[in-house]
Amino acid sequence: DGGITQSPKYLFRKEGQNVTLSCEQNLNHDAMYWYRQDPGQGLRLIYYSQIVNDFQKGDIAEGYSVSREKKESFPLTVTSAQKNPTAFYLCASRPGQGSYNSPLHFGNGTRLTVT
Amino acid sequence: GQQLNQSPQSMFIQEGEDVSMNCTSSSIFNTWLWYKQDPGEGPVLLIALYKAGELTSNGRLTAQFGITRKDSFLNISASIPSDVGIYFCAAGGTSYGKLTFGQGTILTVHP
């Protein structure tokens, strides 16, 4: 079955440590996205990538970094510079620029807790 | 940036009742989407709307793309316990497929 896999489901880190969240898709989608979800605030865009080796900042990119070395993979690193990293992180994908109206497909998320 | 105002924030209803929620924006969008999220899971697409004035149904769900392209509503008829979850509106269709999300409506259905 095609889909988006996020791992791990739960992640715990100490403050000051960088942590990388994995996102892999086998949908052959060109575009991939990272969203952050906090209670009562909906989903906010962190970074997105329209094509391999290219990515752009979203609305809340500070304290995060990404890479897109392969079409299937879009890992997100939460750095120690992120002031409030505890949140639910969602990865999503969609077909490329020619289908800009197509909906996003979401993974099942990673819940990150930093203490 | 662009914002969507989704209401109500939460709803507590009895099984069998109908539900209505809506999203409004000061910006014009080309696409309106409605997602449902179960606890600890990713959002799942319910209905996609691509044309102003469009009314689309998916089983007990009906959604409309407002004629001004600045709003959308979702109705759920004859609610059942498995309708429980968070419902999000999302709008986009402009640059690079980025979506803007509403704050979500938390739906609780009492048997």
PDB file of C-alpha atoms in Angstrom:
ATOM      1  CA  ASP A   1       0.000   0.000   0.000  1.00  0.00           C
ATOM      2  CA  GLY A   2       1.231   3.500  -0.818  1.00  0.00           C
ATOM      3  CA  GLY A   3       1.513   5.989   1.958  1.00  0.00           C
ATOM      4  CA  ILE A   4       3.559   8.234   4.180  1.00  0.00           C
ATOM      5  CA  THR A   5       5.509   6.760   7.090  1.00  0.00           C
ATOM      6  CA  GLN A   6       6.639   8.886   9.982  1.00  0.00           C
ATOM      7  CA  SER A   7       8.903   7.484  12.639  1.00  0.00           C
ATOM      8  CA  PRO A   8       9.115   7.207  15.511  1.00  0.00           C
ATOM      9  CA  LYS A   9       5.559   7.697  16.757  1.00  0.00           C
ATOM     10  CA  TYR A  10       6.785   9.119  20.091  1.00  0.00           C
ATOM     11  CA  LEU A  11      10.112  10.823  20.730  1.00  0.00           C
ATOM     12  CA  PHE A  12      11.555  12.138  23.965  1.00  0.00           C
ATOM     13  CA  ARG A  13      14.594  14.402  24.168  1.00  0.00           C
ATOM     14  CA  LYS A  14      16.405  16.533  26.671  1.00  0.00           C
ATOM     15  CA  GLU A  15      16.514  20.256  26.160  1.00  0.00           C
ATOM     16  CA  GLY A  16      19.556  21.361  24.156  1.00  0.00           C
ATOM     17  CA  GLN A  17      19.697  18.273  21.971  1.00  0.00           C
ATOM     18  CA  ASN A  18      19.000  18.243  18.258  1.00  0.00           C
ATOM     19  CA  VAL A  19      16.549  15.589  17.082  1.00  0.00           C
ATOM     20  CA  THR A  20      15.628  14.357  13.595  1.00  0.00           C
ATOM     21  CA  LEU A  21      12.153  13.198  12.618  1.00  0.00           C
ATOM     22  CA  SER A  22      11.834  10.800   9.713  1.00  0.00           C
ATOM     23  CA  CYS A  23       9.327  11.023   6.862  1.00  0.00           C
ATOM     24  CA  GLU A  24       9.254   8.563   3.971  1.00  0.00           C
ATOM     25  CA  GLN A  25       6.682   8.301   1.171  1.00  0.00           C
ATOM     26  CA  ASN A  26       6.178   5.722  -1.577  1.00  0.00           C
ATOM     27  CA  LEU A  27       3.478   7.665  -3.424  1.00  0.00           C
ATOM     28  CA  ASN A  28       5.972   9.004  -5.983  1.00  0.00           C
ATOM     29  CA  HIS A  29       4.966  12.527  -4.949  1.00  0.00           C
ATOM     30  CA  ASP A  30       7.250  15.417  -5.828  1.00  0.00           C
ATOM     31  CA  ALA A  31       6.200  17.781  -3.059  1.00  0.00           C
ATOM     32  CA  MET A  32       6.602  17.191   0.655  1.00  0.00           C
ATOM     33  CA  TYR A  33       5.683  19.312   3.678  1.00  0.00           C
ATOM     34  CA  TRP A  34       6.243  19.519   7.410  1.00  0.00           C
ATOM     35  CA  TYR A  35       3.561  20.926   9.697  1.00  0.00           C
ATOM     36  CA  ARG A  36       3.520  21.506  13.408  1.00  0.00           C
ATOM     37  CA  GLN A  37       0.323  21.054  15.401  1.00  0.00           C
ATOM     38  CA  ASP A  38      -0.347  22.595  18.797  1.00  0.00           C
ATOM     39  CA  PRO A  39      -3.663  22.422  20.672  1.00  0.00           C
ATOM     40  CA  GLY A  40      -6.135  25.017  19.450  1.00  0.00           C
ATOM     41  CA  GLN A  41      -3.833  26.377  16.738  1.00  0.00           C
ATOM     42  CA  GLY A  42      -4.441  24.179  13.750  1.00  0.00           C
ATOM     43  CA  LEU A  43      -1.512  23.181  11.552  1.00  0.00           C
ATOM     44  CA  ARG A  44       1.345  25.549  10.836  1.00  0.00           C
ATOM     45  CA  LEU A  45       3.783  25.082   7.967  1.00  0.00           C
ATOM     46  CA  ILE A  46       7.450  24.647   8.899  1.00  0.00           C
ATOM     47  CA  TYR A  47       9.186  23.767   5.615  1.00  0.00           C
ATOM     48  CA  TYR A  48       8.203  22.455   2.217  1.00  0.00           C
ATOM     49  CA  SER A  49       9.956  20.977  -0.780  1.00  0.00           C
ATOM     50  CA  GLN A  50       8.639  20.984  -4.325  1.00  0.00           C
ATOM     51  CA  ILE A  51      11.418  18.861  -5.792  1.00  0.00           C
ATOM     52  CA  VAL A  52      14.545  16.960  -4.812  1.00  0.00           C
ATOM     53  CA  ASN A  53      17.434  19.138  -3.592  1.00  0.00           C
ATOM     54  CA  ASP A  54      15.182  22.167  -3.144  1.00  0.00           C
ATOM     55  CA  PHE A  55      13.156  23.384  -0.160  1.00  0.00           C
ATOM     56  CA  GLN A  56      11.644  26.614   1.181  1.00  0.00           C
ATOM     57  CA  LYS A  57      10.822  28.003   4.588  1.00  0.00           C
ATOM     58  CA  GLY A  58       7.236  27.963   5.707  1.00  0.00           C
ATOM     59  CA  ASP A  59       5.618  30.228   8.273  1.00  0.00           C
ATOM     60  CA  ILE A  60       7.515  28.983  11.354  1.00  0.00           C
ATOM     61  CA  ALA A  61      10.905  27.739  10.087  1.00  0.00           C
ATOM     62  CA  GLU A  62      13.067  29.221  12.858  1.00  0.00           C
ATOM     63  CA  GLY A  63      14.822  26.511  14.856  1.00  0.00           C
ATOM     64  CA  TYR A  64      14.199  23.819  12.250  1.00  0.00           C
ATOM     65  CA  SER A  65      16.155  22.442   9.301  1.00  0.00           C
ATOM     66  CA  VAL A  66      15.376  19.989   6.510  1.00  0.00           C
ATOM     67  CA  SER A  67      17.021  18.172   3.631  1.00  0.00           C
ATOM     68  CA  ARG A  68      15.642  16.627   0.455  1.00  0.00           C
ATOM     69  CA  GLU A  69      18.333  14.397  -0.994  1.00  0.00           C
ATOM     70  CA  LYS A  70      15.895  11.757  -2.204  1.00  0.00           C
ATOM     71  CA  LYS A  71      12.392  12.049  -3.602  1.00  0.00           C
ATOM     72  CA  GLU A  72      10.988   9.619  -1.021  1.00  0.00           C
ATOM     73  CA  SER A  73      12.519  11.225   2.059  1.00  0.00           C
ATOM     74  CA  PHE A  74      12.146  14.600   3.806  1.00  0.00           C
ATOM     75  CA  PRO A  75      13.653  14.487   7.307  1.00  0.00           C
ATOM     76  CA  LEU A  76      13.088  17.343   9.749  1.00  0.00           C
ATOM     77  CA  THR A  77      15.667  18.320  12.360  1.00  0.00           C
ATOM     78  CA  VAL A  78      14.459  20.163  15.418  1.00  0.00           C
ATOM     79  CA  THR A  79      17.459  22.080  16.677  1.00  0.00           C
ATOM     80  CA  SER A  80      18.252  23.382  20.138  1.00  0.00           C
ATOM     81  CA  ALA A  81      17.443  26.848  18.805  1.00  0.00           C
ATOM     82  CA  GLN A  82      13.741  25.999  18.658  1.00  0.00           C
ATOM     83  CA  LYS A  83      12.335  27.647  21.787  1.00  0.00           C
ATOM     84  CA  ASN A  84       9.247  25.494  22.226  1.00  0.00           C
ATOM     85  CA  PRO A  85       9.814  22.192  20.422  1.00  0.00           C
ATOM     86  CA  THR A  86       7.259  20.008  22.215  1.00  0.00           C
ATOM     87  CA  ALA A  87       4.483  19.416  19.672  1.00  0.00           C
ATOM     88  CA  PHE A  88       2.877  16.967  17.256  1.00  0.00           C
ATOM     89  CA  TYR A  89       4.697  17.003  13.905  1.00  0.00           C
ATOM     90  CA  LEU A  90       2.961  16.013  10.696  1.00  0.00           C
ATOM     91  CA  CYS A  91       4.567  15.221   7.361  1.00  0.00           C
ATOM     92  CA  ALA A  92       2.540  15.462   4.163  1.00  0.00           C
ATOM     93  CA  SER A  93       2.998  15.040   0.438  1.00  0.00           C
ATOM     94  CA  ARG A  94       1.222  15.719  -2.838  1.00  0.00           C
ATOM     95  CA  PRO A  95       1.951  15.381  -6.550  1.00  0.00           C
ATOM     96  CA  GLY A  96       4.170  18.049  -8.098  1.00  0.00           C
ATOM     97  CA  GLN A  97       3.670  21.556  -9.402  1.00  0.00           C
ATOM     98  CA  GLY A  98       1.433  20.543 -12.275  1.00  0.00           C
ATOM     99  CA  SER A  99      -1.277  19.543  -9.827  1.00  0.00           C
ATOM    100  CA  TYR A 100      -1.135  22.441  -7.397  1.00  0.00           C
ATOM    101  CA  ASN A 101      -4.769  21.994  -6.418  1.00  0.00           C
ATOM    102  CA  SER A 102      -4.422  18.384  -5.302  1.00  0.00           C
ATOM    103  CA  PRO A 103      -4.988  17.705  -1.596  1.00  0.00           C
ATOM    104  CA  LEU A 104      -2.242  16.865   0.858  1.00  0.00           C
ATOM    105  CA  HIS A 105      -1.804  13.297   2.099  1.00  0.00           C
ATOM    106  CA  PHE A 106      -0.641  13.117   5.697  1.00  0.00           C
ATOM    107  CA  GLY A 107       1.442  10.693   7.706  1.00  0.00           C
ATOM    108  CA  ASN A 108       0.361   9.659  11.195  1.00  0.00           C
ATOM    109  CA  GLY A 109       2.619  12.097  12.962  1.00  0.00           C
ATOM    110  CA  THR A 110       5.420  12.103  15.521  1.00  0.00           C
ATOM    111  CA  ARG A 111       4.786  13.419  18.999  1.00  0.00           C
ATOM    112  CA  LEU A 112       7.959  15.084  20.270  1.00  0.00           C
ATOM    113  CA  THR A 113       8.389  15.843  23.959  1.00  0.00           C
ATOM    114  CA  VAL A 114      11.374  17.870  25.099  1.00  0.00           C
ATOM    115  CA  THR A 115      12.077  18.193  28.824  1.00  0.00           C
TER     116      THR A 115
ATOM    117  CA  GLY B   1      -0.084  35.753   6.753  1.00  0.00           C
ATOM    118  CA  GLN B   2      -3.352  34.311   5.544  1.00  0.00           C
ATOM    119  CA  GLN B   3      -5.694  33.038   8.233  1.00  0.00           C
ATOM    120  CA  LEU B   4      -8.814  30.943   8.356  1.00  0.00           C
ATOM    121  CA  ASN B   5     -11.380  31.457  11.079  1.00  0.00           C
ATOM    122  CA  GLN B   6     -13.080  28.159  11.856  1.00  0.00           C
ATOM    123  CA  SER B   7     -16.146  27.875  14.064  1.00  0.00           C
ATOM    124  CA  PRO B   8     -17.334  26.589  16.348  1.00  0.00           C
ATOM    125  CA  GLN B   9     -14.253  25.629  18.306  1.00  0.00           C
ATOM    126  CA  SER B  10     -16.019  22.627  19.814  1.00  0.00           C
ATOM    127  CA  MET B  11     -19.380  20.902  19.679  1.00  0.00           C
ATOM    128  CA  PHE B  12     -21.103  18.451  22.002  1.00  0.00           C
ATOM    129  CA  ILE B  13     -24.065  16.739  20.364  1.00  0.00           C
ATOM    130  CA  GLN B  14     -26.305  13.716  20.737  1.00  0.00           C
ATOM    131  CA  GLU B  15     -26.100  10.806  18.342  1.00  0.00           C
ATOM    132  CA  GLY B  16     -28.455  11.374  15.434  1.00  0.00           C
ATOM    133  CA  GLU B  17     -28.199  15.153  15.426  1.00  0.00           C
ATOM    134  CA  ASP B  18     -26.945  17.147  12.461  1.00  0.00           C
ATOM    135  CA  VAL B  19     -23.736  19.168  12.678  1.00  0.00           C
ATOM    136  CA  SER B  20     -22.621  22.306  10.873  1.00  0.00           C
ATOM    137  CA  MET B  21     -19.257  24.053  10.961  1.00  0.00           C
ATOM    138  CA  ASN B  22     -17.716  26.733   8.785  1.00  0.00           C
ATOM    139  CA  CYS B  23     -14.562  28.564   7.826  1.00  0.00           C
ATOM    140  CA  THR B  24     -14.147  32.144   6.724  1.00  0.00           C
ATOM    141  CA  SER B  25     -11.231  34.169   5.449  1.00  0.00           C
ATOM    142  CA  SER B  26     -10.448  37.681   4.303  1.00  0.00           C
ATOM    143  CA  SER B  27      -8.464  36.182   1.396  1.00  0.00           C
ATOM    144  CA  ILE B  28      -9.692  34.496  -1.758  1.00  0.00           C
ATOM    145  CA  PHE B  29      -8.756  30.858  -2.310  1.00  0.00           C
ATOM    146  CA  ASN B  30      -9.023  28.498  -5.262  1.00  0.00           C
ATOM    147  CA  THR B  31      -9.390  25.312  -3.228  1.00  0.00           C
ATOM    148  CA  TRP B  32     -11.210  24.425  -0.023  1.00  0.00           C
ATOM    149  CA  LEU B  33     -10.631  21.124   1.722  1.00  0.00           C
ATOM    150  CA  TRP B  34     -12.104  19.469   4.787  1.00  0.00           C
ATOM    151  CA  TYR B  35     -10.082  16.992   6.856  1.00  0.00           C
ATOM    152  CA  LYS B  36     -10.862  14.840   9.883  1.00  0.00           C
ATOM    153  CA  GLN B  37      -8.250  13.923  12.460  1.00  0.00           C
ATOM    154  CA  ASP B  38      -8.601  11.111  14.990  1.00  0.00           C
ATOM    155  CA  PRO B  39      -6.558  11.352  18.207  1.00  0.00           C
ATOM    156  CA  GLY B  40      -2.859  10.680  17.621  1.00  0.00           C
ATOM    157  CA  GLU B  41      -3.307  10.257  13.872  1.00  0.00           C
ATOM    158  CA  GLY B  42      -2.770  12.377  10.797  1.00  0.00           C
ATOM    159  CA  PRO B  43      -5.642  14.256   9.126  1.00  0.00           C
ATOM    160  CA  VAL B  44      -7.619  12.358   6.509  1.00  0.00           C
ATOM    161  CA  LEU B  45      -9.262  14.123   3.576  1.00  0.00           C
ATOM    162  CA  LEU B  46     -13.069  14.158   3.650  1.00  0.00           C
ATOM    163  CA  ILE B  47     -14.087  16.481   0.835  1.00  0.00           C
ATOM    164  CA  ALA B  48     -12.245  18.624  -1.714  1.00  0.00           C
ATOM    165  CA  LEU B  49     -13.854  21.651  -3.381  1.00  0.00           C
ATOM    166  CA  TYR B  50     -12.386  23.357  -6.437  1.00  0.00           C
ATOM    167  CA  LYS B  51     -15.052  25.690  -7.813  1.00  0.00           C
ATOM    168  CA  ALA B  52     -16.878  28.639  -6.276  1.00  0.00           C
ATOM    169  CA  GLY B  53     -20.445  27.674  -5.437  1.00  0.00           C
ATOM    170  CA  GLU B  54     -19.661  23.954  -5.650  1.00  0.00           C
ATOM    171  CA  LEU B  55     -21.682  21.717  -3.343  1.00  0.00           C
ATOM    172  CA  THR B  56     -20.245  18.227  -2.806  1.00  0.00           C
ATOM    173  CA  SER B  57     -21.437  15.261  -0.769  1.00  0.00           C
ATOM    174  CA  ASN B  58     -19.608  12.253   0.602  1.00  0.00           C
ATOM    175  CA  GLY B  59     -22.068   9.974   2.349  1.00  0.00           C
ATOM    176  CA  ARG B  60     -23.498  11.883   5.314  1.00  0.00           C
ATOM    177  CA  LEU B  61     -21.099  14.773   4.713  1.00  0.00           C
ATOM    178  CA  THR B  62     -21.873  17.805   2.581  1.00  0.00           C
ATOM    179  CA  ALA B  63     -19.563  20.744   1.973  1.00  0.00           C
ATOM    180  CA  GLN B  64     -19.837  23.927  -0.055  1.00  0.00           C
ATOM    181  CA  PHE B  65     -17.284  26.291  -1.576  1.00  0.00           C
ATOM    182  CA  GLY B  66     -18.600  29.797  -0.937  1.00  0.00           C
ATOM    183  CA  ILE B  67     -19.475  31.914  -3.949  1.00  0.00           C
ATOM    184  CA  THR B  68     -17.121  34.675  -2.796  1.00  0.00           C
ATOM    185  CA  ARG B  69     -14.286  32.092  -2.520  1.00  0.00           C
ATOM    186  CA  LYS B  70     -13.692  33.329   1.025  1.00  0.00           C
ATOM    187  CA  ASP B  71     -15.646  30.715   2.951  1.00  0.00           C
ATOM    188  CA  SER B  72     -16.781  27.125   3.160  1.00  0.00           C
ATOM    189  CA  PHE B  73     -19.050  25.018   5.356  1.00  0.00           C
ATOM    190  CA  LEU B  74     -19.261  21.349   6.268  1.00  0.00           C
ATOM    191  CA  ASN B  75     -22.449  19.615   7.366  1.00  0.00           C
ATOM    192  CA  ILE B  76     -22.683  16.161   8.908  1.00  0.00           C
ATOM    193  CA  SER B  77     -26.126  14.606   8.999  1.00  0.00           C
ATOM    194  CA  ALA B  78     -27.376  12.012  11.485  1.00  0.00           C
ATOM    195  CA  SER B  79     -24.156  11.943  13.506  1.00  0.00           C
ATOM    196  CA  ILE B  80     -22.823   8.659  14.888  1.00  0.00           C
ATOM    197  CA  PRO B  81     -20.229   7.997  17.623  1.00  0.00           C
ATOM    198  CA  SER B  82     -17.412   7.390  15.116  1.00  0.00           C
ATOM    199  CA  ASP B  83     -17.804  10.972  13.857  1.00  0.00           C
ATOM    200  CA  VAL B  84     -15.896  12.041  16.977  1.00  0.00           C
ATOM    201  CA  GLY B  85     -12.659  13.839  16.165  1.00  0.00           C
ATOM    202  CA  ILE B  86     -11.201  17.143  15.074  1.00  0.00           C
ATOM    203  CA  TYR B  87     -12.393  18.619  11.799  1.00  0.00           C
ATOM    204  CA  PHE B  88     -10.140  21.034   9.931  1.00  0.00           C
ATOM    205  CA  CYS B  89     -10.847  23.267   7.019  1.00  0.00           C
ATOM    206  CA  ALA B  90      -7.941  24.076   4.733  1.00  0.00           C
ATOM    207  CA  ALA B  91      -7.651  26.447   1.814  1.00  0.00           C
ATOM    208  CA  GLY B  92      -5.107  26.897  -0.916  1.00  0.00           C
ATOM    209  CA  GLY B  93      -4.538  26.524  -4.608  1.00  0.00           C
ATOM    210  CA  THR B  94      -2.268  29.528  -4.867  1.00  0.00           C
ATOM    211  CA  SER B  95       1.502  29.288  -4.616  1.00  0.00           C
ATOM    212  CA  TYR B  96       3.221  25.893  -4.595  1.00  0.00           C
ATOM    213  CA  GLY B  97       0.237  24.061  -3.172  1.00  0.00           C
ATOM    214  CA  LYS B  98       0.651  25.476   0.316  1.00  0.00           C
ATOM    215  CA  LEU B  99      -2.417  25.079   2.467  1.00  0.00           C
ATOM    216  CA  THR B 100      -3.656  27.339   5.235  1.00  0.00           C
ATOM    217  CA  PHE B 101      -5.530  25.520   8.005  1.00  0.00           C
ATOM    218  CA  GLY B 102      -8.320  26.554  10.330  1.00  0.00           C
ATOM    219  CA  GLN B 103      -7.950  26.040  14.078  1.00  0.00           C
ATOM    220  CA  GLY B 104     -10.156  22.953  14.037  1.00  0.00           C
ATOM    221  CA  THR B 105     -13.571  22.000  15.434  1.00  0.00           C
ATOM    222  CA  ILE B 106     -13.566  19.339  18.142  1.00  0.00           C
ATOM    223  CA  LEU B 107     -16.678  17.179  17.773  1.00  0.00           C
ATOM    224  CA  THR B 108     -17.989  15.022  20.601  1.00  0.00           C
ATOM    225  CA  VAL B 109     -20.966  12.744  19.984  1.00  0.00           C
ATOM    226  CA  HIS B 110     -22.849  11.311  22.951  1.00  0.00           C
ATOM    227  CA  PRO B 111     -24.543   7.935  22.342  1.00  0.00           C
TER     228      PRO B 111
END
